[in-house]
Coordinates of C-alpha atoms in Angstrom, one line a residue:
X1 CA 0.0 0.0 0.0
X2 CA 1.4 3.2 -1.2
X3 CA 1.2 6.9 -2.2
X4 CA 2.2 5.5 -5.2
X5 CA -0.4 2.6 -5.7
X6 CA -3.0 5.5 -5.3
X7 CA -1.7 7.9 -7.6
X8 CA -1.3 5.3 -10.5
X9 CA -4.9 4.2 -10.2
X10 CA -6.0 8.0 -10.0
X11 CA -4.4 8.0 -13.4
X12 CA -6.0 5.2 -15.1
X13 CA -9.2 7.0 -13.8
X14 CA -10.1 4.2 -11.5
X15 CA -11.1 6.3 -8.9
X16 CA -12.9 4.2 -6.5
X17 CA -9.9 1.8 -6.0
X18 CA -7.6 4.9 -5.3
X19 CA -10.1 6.1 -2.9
X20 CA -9.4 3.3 -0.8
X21 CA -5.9 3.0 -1.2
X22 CA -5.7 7.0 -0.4
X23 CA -7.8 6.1 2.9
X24 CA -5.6 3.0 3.5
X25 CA -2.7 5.6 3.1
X26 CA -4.2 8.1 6.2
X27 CA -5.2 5.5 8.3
X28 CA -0.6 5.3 8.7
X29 CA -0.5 8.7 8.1
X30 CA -3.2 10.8 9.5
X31 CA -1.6 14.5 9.0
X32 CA -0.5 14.0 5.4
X33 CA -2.1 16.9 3.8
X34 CA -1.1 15.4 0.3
X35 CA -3.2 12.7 1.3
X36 CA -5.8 14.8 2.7
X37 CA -5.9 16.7 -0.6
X38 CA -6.1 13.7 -3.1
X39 CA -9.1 12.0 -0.9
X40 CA -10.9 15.4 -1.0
X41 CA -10.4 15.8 -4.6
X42 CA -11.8 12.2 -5.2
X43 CA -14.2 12.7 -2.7
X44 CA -16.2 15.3 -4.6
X45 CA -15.6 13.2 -8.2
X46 CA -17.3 10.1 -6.5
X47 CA -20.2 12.4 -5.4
X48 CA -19.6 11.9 -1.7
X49 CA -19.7 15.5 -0.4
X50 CA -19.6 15.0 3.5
X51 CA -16.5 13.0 3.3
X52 CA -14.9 15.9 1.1
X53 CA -16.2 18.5 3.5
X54 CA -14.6 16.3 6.0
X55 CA -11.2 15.7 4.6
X56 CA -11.0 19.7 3.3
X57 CA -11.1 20.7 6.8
X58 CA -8.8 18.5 8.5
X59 CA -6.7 19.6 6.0
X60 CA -7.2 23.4 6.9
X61 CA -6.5 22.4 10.7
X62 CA -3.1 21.0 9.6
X63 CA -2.6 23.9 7.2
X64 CA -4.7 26.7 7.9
X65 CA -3.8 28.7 4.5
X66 CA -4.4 25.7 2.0
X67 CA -6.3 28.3 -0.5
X68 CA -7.8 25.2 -2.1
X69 CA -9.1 23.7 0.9
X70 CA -10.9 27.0 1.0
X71 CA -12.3 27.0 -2.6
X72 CA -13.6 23.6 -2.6
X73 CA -15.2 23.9 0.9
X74 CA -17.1 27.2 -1.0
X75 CA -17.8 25.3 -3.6
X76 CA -19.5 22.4 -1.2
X77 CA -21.6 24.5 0.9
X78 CA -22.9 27.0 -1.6
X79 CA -26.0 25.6 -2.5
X80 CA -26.0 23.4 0.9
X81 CA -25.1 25.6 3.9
X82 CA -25.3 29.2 3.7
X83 CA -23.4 30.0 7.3
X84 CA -20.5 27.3 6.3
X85 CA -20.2 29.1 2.7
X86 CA -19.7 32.4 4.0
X87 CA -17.8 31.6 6.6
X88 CA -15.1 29.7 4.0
X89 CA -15.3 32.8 1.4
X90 CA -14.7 35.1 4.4
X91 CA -11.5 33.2 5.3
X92 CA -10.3 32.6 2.1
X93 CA -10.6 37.1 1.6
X94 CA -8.5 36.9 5.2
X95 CA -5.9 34.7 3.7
X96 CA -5.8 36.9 0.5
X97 CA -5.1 40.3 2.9
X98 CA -8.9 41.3 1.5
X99 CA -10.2 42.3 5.2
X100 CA -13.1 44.3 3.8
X101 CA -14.5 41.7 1.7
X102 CA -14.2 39.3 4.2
X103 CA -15.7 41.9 6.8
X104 CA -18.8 41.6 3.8
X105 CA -18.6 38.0 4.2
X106 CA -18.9 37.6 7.8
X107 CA -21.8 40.2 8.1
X108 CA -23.6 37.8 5.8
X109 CA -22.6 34.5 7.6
X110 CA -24.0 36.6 10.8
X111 CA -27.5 36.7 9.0
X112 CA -27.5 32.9 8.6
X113 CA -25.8 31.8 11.5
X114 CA -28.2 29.0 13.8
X115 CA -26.7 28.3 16.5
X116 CA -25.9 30.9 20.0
X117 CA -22.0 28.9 19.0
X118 CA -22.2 30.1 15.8
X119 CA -23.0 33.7 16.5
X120 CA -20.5 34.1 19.2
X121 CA -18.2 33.4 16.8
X122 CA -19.0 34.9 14.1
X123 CA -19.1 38.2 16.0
X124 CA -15.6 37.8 17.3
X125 CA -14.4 37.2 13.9
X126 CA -16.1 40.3 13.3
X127 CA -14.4 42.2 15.6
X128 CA -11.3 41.5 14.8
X129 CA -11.8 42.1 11.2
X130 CA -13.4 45.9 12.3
X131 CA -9.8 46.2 14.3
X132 CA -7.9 45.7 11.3
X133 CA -10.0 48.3 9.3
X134 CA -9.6 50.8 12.4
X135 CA -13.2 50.7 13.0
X136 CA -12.7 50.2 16.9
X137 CA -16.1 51.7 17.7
X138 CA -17.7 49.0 15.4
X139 CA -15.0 46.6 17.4
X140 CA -16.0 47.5 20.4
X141 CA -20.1 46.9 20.1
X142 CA -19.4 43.2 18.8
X143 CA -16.9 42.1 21.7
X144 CA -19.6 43.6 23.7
X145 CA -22.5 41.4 22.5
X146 CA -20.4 38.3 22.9
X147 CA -20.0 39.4 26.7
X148 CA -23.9 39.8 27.0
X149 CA -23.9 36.2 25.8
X150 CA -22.9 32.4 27.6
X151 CA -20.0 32.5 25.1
X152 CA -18.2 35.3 27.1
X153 CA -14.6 34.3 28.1
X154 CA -10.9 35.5 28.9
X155 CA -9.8 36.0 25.5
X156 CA -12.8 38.5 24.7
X157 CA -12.1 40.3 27.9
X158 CA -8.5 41.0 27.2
X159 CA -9.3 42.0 23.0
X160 CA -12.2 44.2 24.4
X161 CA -9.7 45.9 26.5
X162 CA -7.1 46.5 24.2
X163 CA -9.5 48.4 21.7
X164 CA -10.6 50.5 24.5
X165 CA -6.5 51.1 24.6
X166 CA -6.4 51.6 20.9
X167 CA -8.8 54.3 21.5
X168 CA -7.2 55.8 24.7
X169 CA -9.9 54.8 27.2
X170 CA -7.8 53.6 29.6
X171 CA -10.6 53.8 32.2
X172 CA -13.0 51.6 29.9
X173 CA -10.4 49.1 29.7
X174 CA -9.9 49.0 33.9
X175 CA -13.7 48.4 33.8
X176 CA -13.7 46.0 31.2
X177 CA -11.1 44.0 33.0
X178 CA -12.8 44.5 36.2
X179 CA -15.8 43.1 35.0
X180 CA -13.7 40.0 33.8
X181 CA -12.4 38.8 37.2
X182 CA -15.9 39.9 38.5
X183 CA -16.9 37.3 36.6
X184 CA -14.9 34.8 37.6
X185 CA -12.2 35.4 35.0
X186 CA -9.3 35.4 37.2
X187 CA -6.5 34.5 34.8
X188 CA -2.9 35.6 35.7
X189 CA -2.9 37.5 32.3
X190 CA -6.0 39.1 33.3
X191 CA -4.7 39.9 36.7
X192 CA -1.1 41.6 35.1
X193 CA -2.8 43.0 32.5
X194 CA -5.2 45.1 34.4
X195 CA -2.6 45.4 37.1
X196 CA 0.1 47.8 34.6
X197 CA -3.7 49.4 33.3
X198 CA -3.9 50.2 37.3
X199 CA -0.1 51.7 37.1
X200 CA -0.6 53.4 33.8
X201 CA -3.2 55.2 35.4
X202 CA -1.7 56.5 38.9
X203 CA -3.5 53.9 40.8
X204 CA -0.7 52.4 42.5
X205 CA -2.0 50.8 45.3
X206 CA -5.0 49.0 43.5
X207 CA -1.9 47.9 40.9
X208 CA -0.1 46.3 43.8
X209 CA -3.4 44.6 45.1
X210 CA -3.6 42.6 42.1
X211 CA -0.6 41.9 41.0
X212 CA 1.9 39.2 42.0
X213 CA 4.9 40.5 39.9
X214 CA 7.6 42.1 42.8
X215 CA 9.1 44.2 39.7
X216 CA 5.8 45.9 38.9
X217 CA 5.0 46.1 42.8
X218 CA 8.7 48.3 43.4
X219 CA 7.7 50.3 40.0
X220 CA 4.1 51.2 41.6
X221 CA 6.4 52.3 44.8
X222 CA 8.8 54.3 42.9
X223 CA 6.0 56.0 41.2
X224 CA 4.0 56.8 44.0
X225 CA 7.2 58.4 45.2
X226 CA 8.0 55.7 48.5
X227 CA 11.7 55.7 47.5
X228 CA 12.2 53.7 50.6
X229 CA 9.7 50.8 50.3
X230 CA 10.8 50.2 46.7
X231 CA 15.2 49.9 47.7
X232 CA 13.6 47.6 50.3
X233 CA 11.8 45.0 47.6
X234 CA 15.3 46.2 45.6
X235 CA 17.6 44.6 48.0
X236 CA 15.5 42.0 49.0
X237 CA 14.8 40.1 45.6
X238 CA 18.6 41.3 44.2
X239 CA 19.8 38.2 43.9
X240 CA 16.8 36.5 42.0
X241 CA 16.2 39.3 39.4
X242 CA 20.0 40.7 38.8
X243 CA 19.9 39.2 35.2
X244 CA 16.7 41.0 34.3
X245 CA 17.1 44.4 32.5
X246 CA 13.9 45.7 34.5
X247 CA 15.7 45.5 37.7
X248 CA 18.0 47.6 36.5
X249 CA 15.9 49.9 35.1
X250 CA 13.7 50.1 38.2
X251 CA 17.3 50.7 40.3
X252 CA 18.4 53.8 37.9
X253 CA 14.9 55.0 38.5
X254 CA 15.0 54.7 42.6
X255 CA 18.5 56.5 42.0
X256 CA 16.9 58.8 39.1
X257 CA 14.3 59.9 42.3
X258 CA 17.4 60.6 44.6
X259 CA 18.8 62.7 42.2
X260 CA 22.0 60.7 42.5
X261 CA 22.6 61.0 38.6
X262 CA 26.2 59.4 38.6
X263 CA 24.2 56.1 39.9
X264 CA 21.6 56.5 37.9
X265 CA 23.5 56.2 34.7
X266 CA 25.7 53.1 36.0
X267 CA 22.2 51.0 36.4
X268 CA 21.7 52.4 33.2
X269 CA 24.6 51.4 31.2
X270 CA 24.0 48.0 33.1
X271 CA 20.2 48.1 30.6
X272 CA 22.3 48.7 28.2
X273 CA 24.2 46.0 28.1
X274 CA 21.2 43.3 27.7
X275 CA 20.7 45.0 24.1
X276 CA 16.9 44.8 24.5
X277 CA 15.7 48.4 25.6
X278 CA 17.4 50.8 23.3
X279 CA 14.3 53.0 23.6
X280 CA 14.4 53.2 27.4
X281 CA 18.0 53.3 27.5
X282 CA 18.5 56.5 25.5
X283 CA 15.4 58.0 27.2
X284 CA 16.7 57.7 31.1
X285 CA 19.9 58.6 29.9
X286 CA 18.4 61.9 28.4
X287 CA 16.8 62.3 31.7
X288 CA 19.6 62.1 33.9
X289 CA 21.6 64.1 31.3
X290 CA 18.7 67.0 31.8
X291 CA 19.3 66.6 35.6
X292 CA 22.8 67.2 35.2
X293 CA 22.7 70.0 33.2
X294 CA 24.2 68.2 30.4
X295 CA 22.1 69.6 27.7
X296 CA 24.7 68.7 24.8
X297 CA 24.3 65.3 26.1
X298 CA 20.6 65.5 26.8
X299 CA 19.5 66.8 23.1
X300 CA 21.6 63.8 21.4
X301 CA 19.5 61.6 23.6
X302 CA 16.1 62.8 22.9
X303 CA 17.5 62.8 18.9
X304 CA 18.5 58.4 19.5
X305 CA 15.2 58.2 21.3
X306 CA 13.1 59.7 18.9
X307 CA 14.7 57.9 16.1
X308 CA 14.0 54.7 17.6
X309 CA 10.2 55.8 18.4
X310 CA 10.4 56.2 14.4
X311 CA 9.7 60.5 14.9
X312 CA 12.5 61.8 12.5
X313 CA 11.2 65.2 12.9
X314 CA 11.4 65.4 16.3
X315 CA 14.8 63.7 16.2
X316 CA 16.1 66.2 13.9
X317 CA 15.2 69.5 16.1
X318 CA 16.8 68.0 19.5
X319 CA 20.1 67.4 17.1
X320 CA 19.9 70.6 16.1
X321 CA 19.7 71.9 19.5
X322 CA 22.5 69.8 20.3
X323 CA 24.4 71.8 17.7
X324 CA 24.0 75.2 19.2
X325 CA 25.3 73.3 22.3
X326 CA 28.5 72.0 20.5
X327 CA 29.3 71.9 17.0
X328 CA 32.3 70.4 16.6
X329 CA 31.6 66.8 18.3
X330 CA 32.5 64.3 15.2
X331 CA 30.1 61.7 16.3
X332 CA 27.3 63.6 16.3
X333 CA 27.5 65.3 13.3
X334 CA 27.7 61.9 11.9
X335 CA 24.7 60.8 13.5
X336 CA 22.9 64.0 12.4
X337 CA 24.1 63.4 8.6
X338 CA 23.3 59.7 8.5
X339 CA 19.5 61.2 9.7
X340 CA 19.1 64.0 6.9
X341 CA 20.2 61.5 4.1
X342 CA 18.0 59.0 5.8
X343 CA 15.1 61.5 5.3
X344 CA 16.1 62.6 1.8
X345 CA 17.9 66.2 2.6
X346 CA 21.3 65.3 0.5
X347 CA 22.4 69.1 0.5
X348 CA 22.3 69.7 4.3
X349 CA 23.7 66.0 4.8
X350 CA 26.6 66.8 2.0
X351 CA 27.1 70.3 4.8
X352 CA 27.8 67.7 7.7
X353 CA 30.1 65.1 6.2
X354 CA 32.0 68.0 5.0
X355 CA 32.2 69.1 8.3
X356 CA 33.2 66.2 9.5
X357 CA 35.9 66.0 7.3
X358 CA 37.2 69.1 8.6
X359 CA 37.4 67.8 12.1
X360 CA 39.1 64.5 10.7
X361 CA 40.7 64.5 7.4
X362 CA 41.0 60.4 7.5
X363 CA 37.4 59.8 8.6
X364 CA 37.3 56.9 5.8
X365 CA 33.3 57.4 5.8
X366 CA 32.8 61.1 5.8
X367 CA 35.1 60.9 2.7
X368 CA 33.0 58.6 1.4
X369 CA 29.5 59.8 1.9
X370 CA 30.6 63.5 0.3
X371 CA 32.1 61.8 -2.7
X372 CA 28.6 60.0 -3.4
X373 CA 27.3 63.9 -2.8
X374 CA 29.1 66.2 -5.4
X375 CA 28.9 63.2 -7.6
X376 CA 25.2 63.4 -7.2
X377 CA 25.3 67.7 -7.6
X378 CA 27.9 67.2 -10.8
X379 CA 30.6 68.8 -9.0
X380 CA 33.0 66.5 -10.3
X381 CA 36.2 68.3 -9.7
X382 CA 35.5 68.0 -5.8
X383 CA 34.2 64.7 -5.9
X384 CA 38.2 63.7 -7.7
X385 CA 39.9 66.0 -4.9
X386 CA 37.8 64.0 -2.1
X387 CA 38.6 60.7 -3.8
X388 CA 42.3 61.5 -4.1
X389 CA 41.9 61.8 -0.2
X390 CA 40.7 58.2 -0.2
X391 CA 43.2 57.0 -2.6
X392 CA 46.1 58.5 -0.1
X393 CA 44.6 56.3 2.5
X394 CA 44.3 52.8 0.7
X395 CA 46.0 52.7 -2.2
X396 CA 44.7 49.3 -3.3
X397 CA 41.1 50.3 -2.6
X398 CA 39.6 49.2 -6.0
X399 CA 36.0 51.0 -5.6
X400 CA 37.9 54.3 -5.3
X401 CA 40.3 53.5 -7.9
X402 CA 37.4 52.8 -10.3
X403 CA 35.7 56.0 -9.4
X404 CA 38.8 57.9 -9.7
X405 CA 38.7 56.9 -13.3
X406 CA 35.2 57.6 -14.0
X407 CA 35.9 61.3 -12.2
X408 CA 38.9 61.7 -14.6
X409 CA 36.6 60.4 -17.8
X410 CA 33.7 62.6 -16.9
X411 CA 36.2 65.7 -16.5
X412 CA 37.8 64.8 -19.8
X413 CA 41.4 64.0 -18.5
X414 CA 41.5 60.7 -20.6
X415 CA 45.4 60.6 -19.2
X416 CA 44.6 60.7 -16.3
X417 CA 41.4 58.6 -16.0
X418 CA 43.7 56.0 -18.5
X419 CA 46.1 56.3 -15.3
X420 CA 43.5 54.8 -12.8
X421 CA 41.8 52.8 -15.0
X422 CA 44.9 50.9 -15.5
X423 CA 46.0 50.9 -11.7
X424 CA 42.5 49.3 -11.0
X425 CA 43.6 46.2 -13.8
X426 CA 46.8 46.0 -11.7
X427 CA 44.9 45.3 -8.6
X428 CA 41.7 43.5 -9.7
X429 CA 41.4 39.5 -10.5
X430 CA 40.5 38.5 -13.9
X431 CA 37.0 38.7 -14.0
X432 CA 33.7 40.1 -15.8
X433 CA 34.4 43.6 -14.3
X434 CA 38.2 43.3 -15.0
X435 CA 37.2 42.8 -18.9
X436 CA 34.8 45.5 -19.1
X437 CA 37.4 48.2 -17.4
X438 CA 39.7 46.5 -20.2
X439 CA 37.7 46.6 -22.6
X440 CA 37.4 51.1 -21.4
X441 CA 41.3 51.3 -21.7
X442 CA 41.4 50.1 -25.3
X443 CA 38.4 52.5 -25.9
X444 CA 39.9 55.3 -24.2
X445 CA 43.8 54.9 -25.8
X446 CA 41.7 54.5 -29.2
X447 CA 40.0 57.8 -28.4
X448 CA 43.4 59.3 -27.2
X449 CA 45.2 58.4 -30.9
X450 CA 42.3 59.3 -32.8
X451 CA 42.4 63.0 -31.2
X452 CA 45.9 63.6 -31.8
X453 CA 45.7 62.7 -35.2
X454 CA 43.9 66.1 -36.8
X455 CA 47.2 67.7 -35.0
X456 CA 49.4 65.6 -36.9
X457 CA 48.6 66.5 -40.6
X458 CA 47.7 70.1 -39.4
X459 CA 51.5 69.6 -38.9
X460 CA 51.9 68.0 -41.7
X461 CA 50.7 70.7 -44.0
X462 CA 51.7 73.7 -42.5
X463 CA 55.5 71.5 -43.1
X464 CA 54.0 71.1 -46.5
X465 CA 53.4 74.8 -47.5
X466 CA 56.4 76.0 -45.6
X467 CA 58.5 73.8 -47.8
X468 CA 56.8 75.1 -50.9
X469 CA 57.5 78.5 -50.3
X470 CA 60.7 77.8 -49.0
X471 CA 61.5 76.0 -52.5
X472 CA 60.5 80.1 -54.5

């Protein structure tokens, strides 16, 4: 008995016998979707429609975005089961990224739905699909219905509060959570969950009523201000939570309160080194820089921060206030030029590489970056004296050699682009770029002959008619 059996009877269109083979198959291997696929296929051909229904959708539980499971399942409940038919159209449009024809579809399959179970679900697909469109309000009124209903549950609770988030009703989500443990809904995700809603909205002590986390209970001290209290959870759970970033955080903060900046920033450079808070990390560090009157410091913070937070704008002014702090800080101006040709400005960037190089002549990068610019302007001339500084530090660097040829060419110095040209064959392997730049010399020393030769029969005759008078 084999996959193989099956497939050559399927062939010789004897369909029945591959039927059973195919269900022999399964019956050893019950998640082979092939399998699945073949005995659905057959299924329909030998008119039986519940076993194809049947073998479509184990196949979707084992691979939930088999488009043809989808297809064939519409194609078996449209004139049998309305509900079921929508219900596979609206998923297939979900698996094809067409969330408002599915939203159609499942608005339909609402109308035909039996069954309290078929409802409830039906509504939370709903919901979701009104989240994706950013129609929260229209989100908000389904998860609600399901809660009015038997089918409420944990998982409908904790969506319902997160729209509320979406929409900044912080307060509607507390109750909605509220009303979920009231309920008897006493998950520990529920419990957290409403637990940093409590903290997020200066209720501290209800935060620590409900919570079992000791890191969340020291940040609802800290923020209620009871320095004291919170170094005493500090100390006392040091040893268990030293290896997790949000103790650290939570000790630059108790620090941060003291105003004992120098502290502050070591438990923040200890963040740092767990790579996974870049975000917070630049942010207390702007902090404590503002506290310590740093505001050079502070600016270039807010500027990382608000890079990370995706808000270039924003970025952009707080490194320009950095600048009227200090202009002449290398890094910075790097980081500021990397940002404007990030968001398009090439001229002011070109300004701050060529600043850059100013402050260091063998900044490799700088050089670089302000080659690629008065290329891109067409000031040529520049772009061959910046090169030349690139060349003087790597003489073997074939990119630069190459584009010191091409400067040459496009300023009409063949010798001189003929120069590099050959230096980069001298220090290239024999390959298809080695045969084009070749294939350029010949082209170029062709040119070079052909240009001299006018000069040498203007030459020529001049000689000619010298000669003749010289002969009267």
């Amino acid at each position: 008995m084999s996959i193989l059996t099956a497939q050559q009877l399927e062939e010789n269109e004897e369909y029945e016998k591959a039927y059973e083979e195919y269900k022999t198959v399964l019956s050893q291997k019950p998640e082979n979707t092939e399998v699945l696929e073949r005995l659905g296929h057959l299924s329909i051909i030998l008119k039986k429609e519940n076993e194809a229904i049947e073998y479509y959708t184990k196949l979707l539980e084992l691979n939930p975005t088999n488009e043809l499971a989808f297809e064939q399942l519409m194609d078996l409940y449209v004139n049998t089961d309305k509900y079921k038919y929508y219900v596979s159209r609206g998923n297939w449009h979900i698996l094809k990224q067409e969330y408002s024809h599915a939203l159609n579809d499942f608005k339909k399959a609402l109308n035909k739905a039996q069954t309290p179970e078929e409802n409830s679900a039906t509504r939370f697909i709903l919901a979701t699909l009104y989240e994706k469109n950013g129609k929260y309000n229209n989100a908000i009124d389904e998860y609600l219905r399901i809660l009015d209903t038997k089918a409420a549950n944990e998982t409908v609770f904790l969506k319902l509060a997160n729209v509320y988030l979406q929409e900044g009703a912080v307060t509607s989500a507390i109750e909605t959570l509220e009303r979920a443990i009231e309920d008897g809904f006493e998950s520990k995700e529920i419990k957290e969950t409403l637990a940093k809603l409590y903290l997020s909205n200066n209720q501290q002590e209800k935060s620590r009523q409900v919570t079992e986390n000791e890191l969340l209970k020291i940040k609802s001290y800290l923020d209620e201000g009871d320095d004291e209290q919170a170094w005493a959870l500090l100390e006392q759970i040091k040893g268990d939570y030293k290896k997790d970033p949000q103790y650290h955080i939570l000790t630059a903060q108790y620090y941060y309160n003291k105003e004992d900046w120098d502290k502050s920033l070591e438990c923040v450079e200890e963040v740092a080194k767990f790579g996974k808070n870049p975000a917070v990390v630049c942010q207390m560090k702007a902090m404590i820089y503002e506290g310590k009157n740093m505001d050079f410091e502070a600016h270039r913070m807010w500027a990382k921060y608000n890079i990370i937070r995706g808000n270039k704008d924003v970025a952009l002014n707080e490194y320009y206030l950095a600048l009227k702090e200090k202009d002449n800080d290398a890094e910075m101006l790097r980081e500021l030029a990397e940002l404007l040709d990030d968001m398009g400005d090439k001229v002011q960037a070109g300004e701050f590489w060529e600043a850059i190089v100013k402050l260091d002549a063998g900044d490799k990068k700088a050089l670089e970056r302000l080659a690629e610019f008065k290329e891109s302007i067409g000031a040529y001339r520049e772009q061959v004296d910046i090169l030349m500084q690139l060349y003087e530090l790597n003489k073997k660097n074939r990119s630069v050699i190459r584009k010191l040829a091409e400067g040459f060419e496009k300023l009409r110095d063949r010798e001189k682009a003929l120069e590099y040209y050959k230096k980069f064959l001298e220090n290239s392997l024999m390959d298809n770029e080695y045969e084009k730049i070749k294939q350029k010399v010949k082209s170029l020393e062709g040119a070079s002959s052909k240009a001299s030769a006018p000069e040498e029969e203007d030459e020529g005759l001049i000689g000619k008619i010298i000669k003749l008078f010289a002969k009267k």
